[in-house]
Amino acid sequence: MNRIVQKEWLTPEIVRLRVEAPRIAKRWKAGQFVIIRPTKEGERIPLTIVEGSQNDGTITLVVQVVGKTTAVTANLKAGEFLEDLLGPLGEPATVKLFGTVLCVGGGVGVAEVLPVARALQSAGNRVIALCGARSGGKMILDAELQEAADELLWATDDGSSGFHGNVAELMRFWKWDRSAHVDAVFSIGPIPMMKAVAVLTRVWEVQCFASLNPIMVDGTGMCGGCRVSVGGKVRFACVEGPEFDAHQVDFDELAIRNRAYFEQEKMVAERHECMIGLGR
Ligand code: FAD
Ligand code: FES
Ligand code: MG
């Protein structure tokens, strides 16, 4: 178990891994995640389950290299094993018939949007995927999203492909251009993006779900690492989320908490870079 059966770089920073995990492939639902430990010495990190196939007993993970553990994970080769893999964890996304649903993703959050878009489309919704990337070369899973959504539009920060701007601006443009009614919005991506989507949907008076990405350690509600404030109450994202009512989330607190170990993370990543090539 946990063998990487396929590995593919989607961009120079983002890798797709297909991993043997038959029991997770059988039980997972859109919106859930796993906690992995890539090597014996490594720390644990959460990753969304992007796909799961009961036929071959594999799950698909999409990993963006941002620091040491994601770099170590992305450097594993097909045929090698993840040391630990725990899941499926968290509550599934709210999948039901809403009507017209916007699925909004940014960066690697686009990969996390894919299973939610597929599940919402299967539930009978008209799904519009609005995705953001820094530039055209960083767009991922375009073909898969074309199939999962009734309409797919991209926004790029530099305007090299699709709409020139961020995804919140694309949402505003799409709604104005189509004169469309929206019944629900799902947003997954960087914290400033999810905050902007929450602000806009509050003005629209449309319900909005955000899949939060706090620092997680055990993923089972024991350590308190993933504490978030929702509607003034403390919630543990690993067992009560990761999806919450975006209008109730304290995104500023989440942003501060996610940078709590920034200095240590920077040091560890730099030390790791120095060790590459030394066989360590
Ligand atoms: P570090 O240099 O250690 O950290 C970089 C930044 O990542 C930190 O500043 C912090 O904001 C965040 N981070 C660090 N450690 C953790 C941790 N243990 N848990 C969560 N965030 C952390 N990333 C993907 O590329 N693909 C996914 O599908 C994906 N799904 C996620 C699902 C959930 C429910 C959550 C909470 C996060 C998800 N992430 C995903 C984010 C991913 O877990 C972090 O990028 C990763 O842990 C960073 O580890 P690092 O050691 O490489 O980077
Ligand atoms: Fe430990 Fe959620 S990760 S309580
Ligand atoms: Mg780390």
Tab-separated table of C-alpha atoms and ligand atoms in Angstrom:
chain	number	residue	atom	x	y	z
A	1	MET	CA	0.000	0.000	0.000
A	2	ASN	CA	0.933	3.686	-0.438
A	3	ARG	CA	2.995	2.905	-3.563
A	4	ILE	CA	3.202	5.736	-6.065
A	5	VAL	CA	2.048	4.124	-9.296
A	6	GLN	CA	2.215	7.219	-11.479
A	7	LYS	CA	3.832	10.620	-11.283
A	8	GLU	CA	3.433	13.560	-13.644
A	9	TRP	CA	4.602	17.175	-13.398
A	10	LEU	CA	1.689	19.499	-14.320
A	11	THR	CA	3.850	22.650	-14.041
A	12	PRO	CA	7.462	23.080	-12.819
A	13	GLU	CA	6.042	23.408	-9.238
A	14	ILE	CA	2.979	21.145	-9.239
A	15	VAL	CA	3.033	17.360	-9.437
A	16	ARG	CA	0.224	14.810	-9.775
A	17	LEU	CA	0.708	11.512	-7.921
A	18	ARG	CA	-1.456	8.414	-8.235
A	19	VAL	CA	-1.035	6.346	-5.072
A	20	GLU	CA	-2.229	2.837	-4.151
A	21	ALA	CA	-4.778	3.233	-1.334
A	22	PRO	CA	-7.672	0.813	-1.988
A	23	ARG	CA	-9.547	1.393	1.265
A	24	ILE	CA	-9.472	5.179	0.863
A	25	ALA	CA	-10.409	4.893	-2.837
A	26	LYS	CA	-13.492	2.927	-1.786
A	27	ARG	CA	-14.772	5.315	0.897
A	28	TRP	CA	-13.683	8.883	0.029
A	29	LYS	CA	-16.040	11.723	-0.834
A	30	ALA	CA	-15.388	15.059	-2.541
A	31	GLY	CA	-13.923	17.614	-0.141
A	32	GLN	CA	-12.091	15.089	2.040
A	33	PHE	CA	-8.328	14.876	2.446
A	34	VAL	CA	-5.504	12.609	3.593
A	35	ILE	CA	-2.581	13.265	5.921
A	36	ILE	CA	0.652	11.932	4.505
A	37	ARG	CA	4.191	11.535	5.788
A	38	PRO	CA	6.412	11.153	2.731
A	39	THR	CA	9.456	9.692	4.515
A	40	LYS	CA	10.280	8.228	7.940
A	41	GLU	CA	12.004	11.406	9.160
A	42	GLY	CA	9.374	13.735	7.711
A	43	GLU	CA	6.475	15.742	9.142
A	44	ARG	CA	2.813	15.143	8.316
A	45	ILE	CA	0.967	17.313	5.793
A	46	PRO	CA	-2.670	17.342	4.605
A	47	LEU	CA	-3.500	16.914	0.904
A	48	THR	CA	-6.915	16.865	-0.756
A	49	ILE	CA	-8.111	13.667	-2.415
A	50	VAL	CA	-8.531	14.841	-6.011
A	51	GLU	CA	-9.688	11.518	-7.460
A	52	GLY	CA	-10.241	7.983	-6.260
A	53	SER	CA	-10.701	4.901	-8.375
A	54	GLN	CA	-12.301	1.774	-6.968
A	55	ASN	CA	-11.274	-0.087	-10.137
A	56	ASP	CA	-7.547	0.061	-9.534
A	57	GLY	CA	-7.618	1.071	-5.829
A	58	THR	CA	-5.709	4.320	-6.291
A	59	ILE	CA	-6.195	7.907	-5.181
A	60	THR	CA	-4.829	10.997	-6.915
A	61	LEU	CA	-3.038	13.788	-5.073
A	62	VAL	CA	-1.860	17.077	-6.566
A	63	VAL	CA	1.025	18.694	-4.702
A	64	GLN	CA	2.413	22.191	-5.066
A	65	VAL	CA	5.992	22.556	-3.836
A	66	VAL	CA	6.005	25.376	-1.266
A	67	GLY	CA	8.468	24.113	1.357
A	68	LYS	CA	10.442	21.113	2.571
A	69	THR	CA	7.773	18.427	2.939
A	70	THR	CA	6.005	19.195	-0.329
A	71	ALA	CA	9.453	19.190	-2.035
A	72	VAL	CA	10.318	15.798	-0.517
A	73	THR	CA	6.900	14.432	-1.575
A	74	ALA	CA	7.226	15.771	-5.117
A	75	ASN	CA	10.698	14.273	-5.445
A	76	LEU	CA	9.519	10.727	-4.712
A	77	LYS	CA	9.570	8.587	-7.849
A	78	ALA	CA	6.954	6.286	-9.327
A	79	GLY	CA	7.456	2.889	-7.670
A	80	GLU	CA	8.479	4.411	-4.322
A	81	PHE	CA	6.204	4.427	-1.243
A	82	LEU	CA	4.771	7.133	1.000
A	83	GLU	CA	5.761	6.293	4.571
A	84	ASP	CA	2.266	6.997	5.996
A	85	LEU	CA	-1.111	7.756	4.481
A	86	LEU	CA	-4.158	8.374	6.679
A	87	GLY	CA	-7.681	9.057	5.412
A	88	PRO	CA	-10.227	9.829	4.254
A	89	LEU	CA	-10.329	12.709	6.774
A	90	GLY	CA	-12.652	15.658	7.293
A	91	GLU	CA	-16.268	16.187	6.382
A	92	PRO	CA	-17.244	15.922	2.706
A	93	ALA	CA	-18.233	19.058	0.789
A	94	THR	CA	-21.900	20.142	0.904
A	95	VAL	CA	-23.139	18.382	-2.209
A	96	LYS	CA	-26.836	18.783	-3.050
A	97	LEU	CA	-29.013	20.369	-5.717
A	98	PHE	CA	-28.579	24.163	-5.516
A	99	GLY	CA	-29.184	25.177	-9.162
A	100	THR	CA	-26.359	27.291	-10.608
A	101	VAL	CA	-23.112	26.934	-8.673
A	102	LEU	CA	-19.825	28.781	-9.105
A	103	CYS	CA	-16.738	26.720	-8.211
A	104	VAL	CA	-13.918	29.178	-7.686
A	105	GLY	CA	-10.308	28.021	-7.378
A	106	GLY	CA	-6.892	29.623	-7.262
A	107	GLY	CA	-3.377	28.133	-7.524
A	108	VAL	CA	-3.293	24.503	-6.393
A	109	GLY	CA	-6.836	25.075	-5.062
A	110	VAL	CA	-7.904	24.483	-8.685
A	111	ALA	CA	-7.056	20.787	-8.178
A	112	GLU	CA	-9.166	20.759	-5.009
A	113	VAL	CA	-12.091	22.313	-6.926
A	114	LEU	CA	-12.147	19.423	-9.420
A	115	PRO	CA	-13.742	16.700	-7.211
A	116	VAL	CA	-16.243	19.203	-5.782
A	117	ALA	CA	-17.243	20.387	-9.283
A	118	ARG	CA	-17.676	16.774	-10.420
A	119	ALA	CA	-19.829	15.900	-7.389
A	120	LEU	CA	-21.980	19.031	-7.775
A	121	GLN	CA	-22.492	18.315	-11.462
A	122	SER	CA	-23.494	14.693	-10.670
A	123	ALA	CA	-26.035	16.102	-8.185
A	124	GLY	CA	-27.731	17.935	-11.086
A	125	ASN	CA	-26.291	21.430	-10.669
A	126	ARG	CA	-25.186	23.729	-13.474
A	127	VAL	CA	-21.516	24.124	-12.564
A	128	ILE	CA	-19.442	27.119	-13.614
A	129	ALA	CA	-15.728	26.738	-12.824
A	130	LEU	CA	-13.832	30.020	-12.468
A	131	CYS	CA	-10.135	29.336	-11.950
A	132	GLY	CA	-7.119	31.514	-11.350
A	133	ALA	CA	-3.411	31.116	-12.043
A	134	ARG	CA	-0.443	33.474	-11.997
A	135	SER	CA	0.080	32.999	-15.763
A	136	GLY	CA	-1.018	30.779	-18.658
A	137	GLY	CA	1.868	28.335	-18.052
A	138	LYS	CA	0.653	27.714	-14.476
A	139	MET	CA	-2.874	26.635	-15.434
A	140	ILE	CA	-3.579	23.031	-14.363
A	141	LEU	CA	-6.196	20.340	-15.088
A	142	ASP	CA	-7.867	22.353	-17.852
A	143	ALA	CA	-9.118	19.252	-19.745
A	144	GLU	CA	-10.504	17.607	-16.579
A	145	LEU	CA	-12.293	20.799	-15.530
A	146	GLN	CA	-13.777	21.268	-19.022
A	147	GLU	CA	-15.528	17.919	-18.474
A	148	ALA	CA	-16.478	18.496	-14.844
A	149	ALA	CA	-18.067	21.909	-15.454
A	150	ASP	CA	-20.740	23.242	-17.796
A	151	GLU	CA	-18.549	26.284	-18.317
A	152	LEU	CA	-14.885	26.934	-17.469
A	153	LEU	CA	-13.171	30.319	-17.459
A	154	TRP	CA	-9.614	31.157	-16.447
A	155	ALA	CA	-8.184	34.351	-14.971
A	156	THR	CA	-4.449	35.030	-14.986
A	157	ASP	CA	-2.624	37.695	-12.961
A	158	ASP	CA	-0.499	38.729	-15.964
A	159	GLY	CA	-3.260	38.423	-18.567
A	160	SER	CA	-1.261	35.843	-20.579
A	161	SER	CA	-4.353	33.625	-20.864
A	162	GLY	CA	-8.074	34.172	-20.290
A	163	PHE	CA	-9.361	37.079	-18.207
A	164	HIS	CA	-6.711	39.578	-17.023
A	165	GLY	CA	-7.138	39.862	-13.244
A	166	ASN	CA	-7.954	37.781	-10.201
A	167	VAL	CA	-10.810	35.281	-9.826
A	168	ALA	CA	-12.971	37.584	-7.687
A	169	GLU	CA	-12.857	40.122	-10.545
A	170	LEU	CA	-13.653	37.298	-12.988
A	171	MET	CA	-16.694	36.352	-10.861
A	172	ARG	CA	-17.967	39.923	-10.985
A	173	PHE	CA	-17.400	40.079	-14.762
A	174	TRP	CA	-19.054	36.683	-15.388
A	175	LYS	CA	-22.189	37.612	-13.423
A	176	TRP	CA	-22.501	40.994	-15.158
A	177	ASP	CA	-21.785	39.537	-18.629
A	178	ARG	CA	-24.252	36.633	-18.311
A	179	SER	CA	-26.846	38.519	-16.209
A	180	ALA	CA	-26.939	35.213	-14.353
A	181	HIS	CA	-28.534	34.163	-11.083
A	182	VAL	CA	-26.156	32.282	-8.755
A	183	ASP	CA	-27.454	29.892	-6.080
A	184	ALA	CA	-24.201	28.952	-4.332
A	185	VAL	CA	-20.450	29.517	-4.504
A	186	PHE	CA	-17.638	27.158	-3.455
A	187	SER	CA	-14.175	28.669	-3.058
A	188	ILE	CA	-10.850	26.908	-2.560
A	189	GLY	CA	-7.486	28.618	-2.791
A	190	PRO	CA	-5.194	31.169	-1.157
A	191	ILE	CA	-6.639	32.942	1.900
A	192	PRO	CA	-6.826	36.455	0.296
A	193	MET	CA	-8.750	34.913	-2.626
A	194	MET	CA	-11.237	33.141	-0.337
A	195	LYS	CA	-11.705	36.332	1.689
A	196	ALA	CA	-12.404	38.367	-1.479
A	197	VAL	CA	-14.912	35.748	-2.676
A	198	ALA	CA	-16.636	35.845	0.727
A	199	VAL	CA	-16.885	39.660	0.625
A	200	LEU	CA	-18.355	39.592	-2.900
A	201	THR	CA	-20.909	36.832	-2.203
A	202	ARG	CA	-22.049	38.665	0.940
A	203	VAL	CA	-22.856	41.652	-1.286
A	204	TRP	CA	-24.608	39.299	-3.754
A	205	GLU	CA	-26.466	37.687	-0.807
A	206	VAL	CA	-25.467	34.248	-2.117
A	207	GLN	CA	-24.381	31.409	0.176
A	208	CYS	CA	-20.661	30.678	-0.020
A	209	PHE	CA	-18.619	27.714	1.202
A	210	ALA	CA	-14.854	27.985	1.714
A	211	SER	CA	-12.540	24.995	2.141
A	212	LEU	CA	-9.998	26.179	4.722
A	213	ASN	CA	-6.298	25.343	4.780
A	214	PRO	CA	-5.034	25.846	8.368
A	215	ILE	CA	-1.902	24.113	9.624
A	216	MET	CA	-2.788	20.512	10.497
A	217	VAL	CA	-0.735	18.044	12.478
A	218	ASP	CA	-2.670	14.895	13.409
A	219	GLY	CA	-5.852	15.521	11.383
A	220	THR	CA	-7.996	13.784	13.994
A	221	GLY	CA	-9.072	16.614	16.320
A	222	MET	CA	-6.456	15.910	19.014
A	223	CYS	CA	-3.766	18.598	18.681
A	224	GLY	CA	-5.724	21.826	18.131
A	225	GLY	CA	-3.327	22.958	15.384
A	226	CYS	CA	-6.091	23.530	12.856
A	227	ARG	CA	-8.169	25.809	15.124
A	228	VAL	CA	-10.194	28.387	13.139
A	229	SER	CA	-12.789	30.954	14.206
A	230	VAL	CA	-16.156	30.575	12.491
A	231	GLY	CA	-19.062	32.741	13.607
A	232	GLY	CA	-17.065	33.700	16.718
A	233	LYS	CA	-16.718	30.046	17.778
A	234	VAL	CA	-13.606	27.867	17.776
A	235	ARG	CA	-13.845	25.040	15.246
A	236	PHE	CA	-11.324	22.328	14.361
A	237	ALA	CA	-11.030	22.251	10.567
A	238	CYS	CA	-9.721	18.680	10.392
A	239	VAL	CA	-12.818	17.106	11.919
A	240	GLU	CA	-15.525	19.788	11.572
A	241	GLY	CA	-14.313	21.091	8.168
A	242	PRO	CA	-12.348	21.827	6.104
A	243	GLU	CA	-15.443	23.422	4.503
A	244	PHE	CA	-17.285	26.175	6.406
A	245	ASP	CA	-19.743	29.002	5.733
A	246	ALA	CA	-17.338	31.542	4.213
A	247	HIS	CA	-19.370	34.489	5.535
A	248	GLN	CA	-18.652	33.389	9.119
A	249	VAL	CA	-14.892	32.681	8.783
A	250	ASP	CA	-12.264	34.954	10.362
A	251	PHE	CA	-9.848	34.908	7.404
A	252	ASP	CA	-7.481	37.490	8.982
A	253	GLU	CA	-6.897	35.251	12.006
A	254	LEU	CA	-6.385	32.246	9.702
A	255	ALA	CA	-3.767	34.175	7.688
A	256	ILE	CA	-1.863	35.125	10.869
A	257	ARG	CA	-1.987	31.574	12.276
A	258	ASN	CA	-0.748	30.095	8.970
A	259	ARG	CA	2.373	32.270	9.143
A	260	ALA	CA	3.130	31.383	12.779
A	261	TYR	CA	6.112	29.136	11.882
A	262	PHE	CA	7.290	31.118	8.849
A	263	GLU	CA	10.886	31.655	10.118
A	264	GLN	CA	11.347	27.958	11.009
A	265	GLU	CA	9.797	26.836	7.682
A	266	LYS	CA	12.172	29.127	5.768
A	267	MET	CA	15.192	27.810	7.682
A	268	VAL	CA	14.199	24.154	7.176
A	269	ALA	CA	13.574	24.688	3.440
A	270	GLU	CA	16.953	26.408	3.002
A	271	ARG	CA	18.740	23.633	4.920
A	272	HIS	CA	16.962	21.063	2.732
A	273	GLU	CA	18.104	22.870	-0.444
A	274	CYS	CA	21.714	22.734	0.847
A	275	MET	CA	21.479	18.956	1.446
A	276	ILE	CA	20.244	18.164	-2.079
A	277	GLY	CA	23.063	16.407	-3.914
A	278	LEU	CA	24.733	15.260	-0.681
A	279	GLY	CA	22.715	12.049	-0.587
A	280	ARG	CA	20.695	13.202	2.456
B	1	FAD	P1	6.331	24.717	4.792
B	1	FAD	O1	7.494	25.545	4.351
B	1	FAD	O2	6.480	23.912	6.042
B	1	FAD	O3	5.051	25.636	4.953
B	1	FAD	C1	4.629	26.550	3.931
B	1	FAD	C2	3.240	27.050	4.332
B	1	FAD	O4	2.319	25.946	4.232
B	1	FAD	C3	3.154	27.502	5.793
B	1	FAD	O5	3.502	28.863	5.938
B	1	FAD	C4	1.750	27.185	6.178
B	1	FAD	O6	0.893	28.224	5.786
B	1	FAD	C5	1.433	25.943	5.346
B	1	FAD	N1	1.664	24.700	6.105
B	1	FAD	C6	2.839	24.288	6.669
B	1	FAD	N2	2.661	23.120	7.315
B	1	FAD	C7	1.362	22.787	7.167
B	1	FAD	C8	0.573	21.703	7.636
B	1	FAD	N3	1.073	20.736	8.397
B	1	FAD	N4	-0.757	21.713	7.320
B	1	FAD	C9	-1.281	22.670	6.531
B	1	FAD	N5	-0.585	23.715	6.071
B	1	FAD	C10	0.721	23.788	6.381
B	1	FAD	N6	-1.484	21.577	-0.762
B	1	FAD	C11	-1.345	21.026	-1.998
B	1	FAD	O7	-0.327	21.263	-2.671
B	1	FAD	N7	-2.293	20.193	-2.528
B	1	FAD	C12	-3.425	19.874	-1.849
B	1	FAD	O8	-4.255	19.108	-2.348
B	1	FAD	C13	-3.602	20.435	-0.542
B	1	FAD	N8	-4.700	20.135	0.190
B	1	FAD	C14	-4.819	20.632	1.455
B	1	FAD	C15	-5.947	20.272	2.183
B	1	FAD	C16	-6.122	20.749	3.472
B	1	FAD	C17	-7.341	20.327	4.259
B	1	FAD	C18	-5.161	21.626	4.037
B	1	FAD	C19	-5.334	22.128	5.436
B	1	FAD	C20	-4.021	21.989	3.313
B	1	FAD	C21	-3.844	21.497	2.017
B	1	FAD	N9	-2.720	21.815	1.250
B	1	FAD	C22	-2.591	21.289	-0.018
B	1	FAD	C23	-1.632	22.670	1.780
B	1	FAD	C24	-0.409	21.809	2.180
B	1	FAD	O9	-0.769	20.958	3.254
B	1	FAD	C25	0.773	22.710	2.586
B	1	FAD	O10	1.196	23.424	1.444
B	1	FAD	C26	1.944	21.893	3.129
B	1	FAD	O11	1.633	21.361	4.388
B	1	FAD	C27	3.215	22.727	3.218
B	1	FAD	O12	4.245	21.913	3.746
B	1	FAD	P2	5.784	22.230	3.476
B	1	FAD	O13	6.590	21.566	4.539
B	1	FAD	O14	6.165	21.891	2.080
B	1	FAD	O15	5.903	23.801	3.557
B	2	FES	FE1	-4.912	18.458	15.084
B	2	FES	FE2	-6.990	19.344	13.639
B	2	FES	S1	-4.994	18.877	12.969
B	2	FES	S2	-6.873	19.076	15.801
B	3	MG	MG	6.790	22.027	6.558
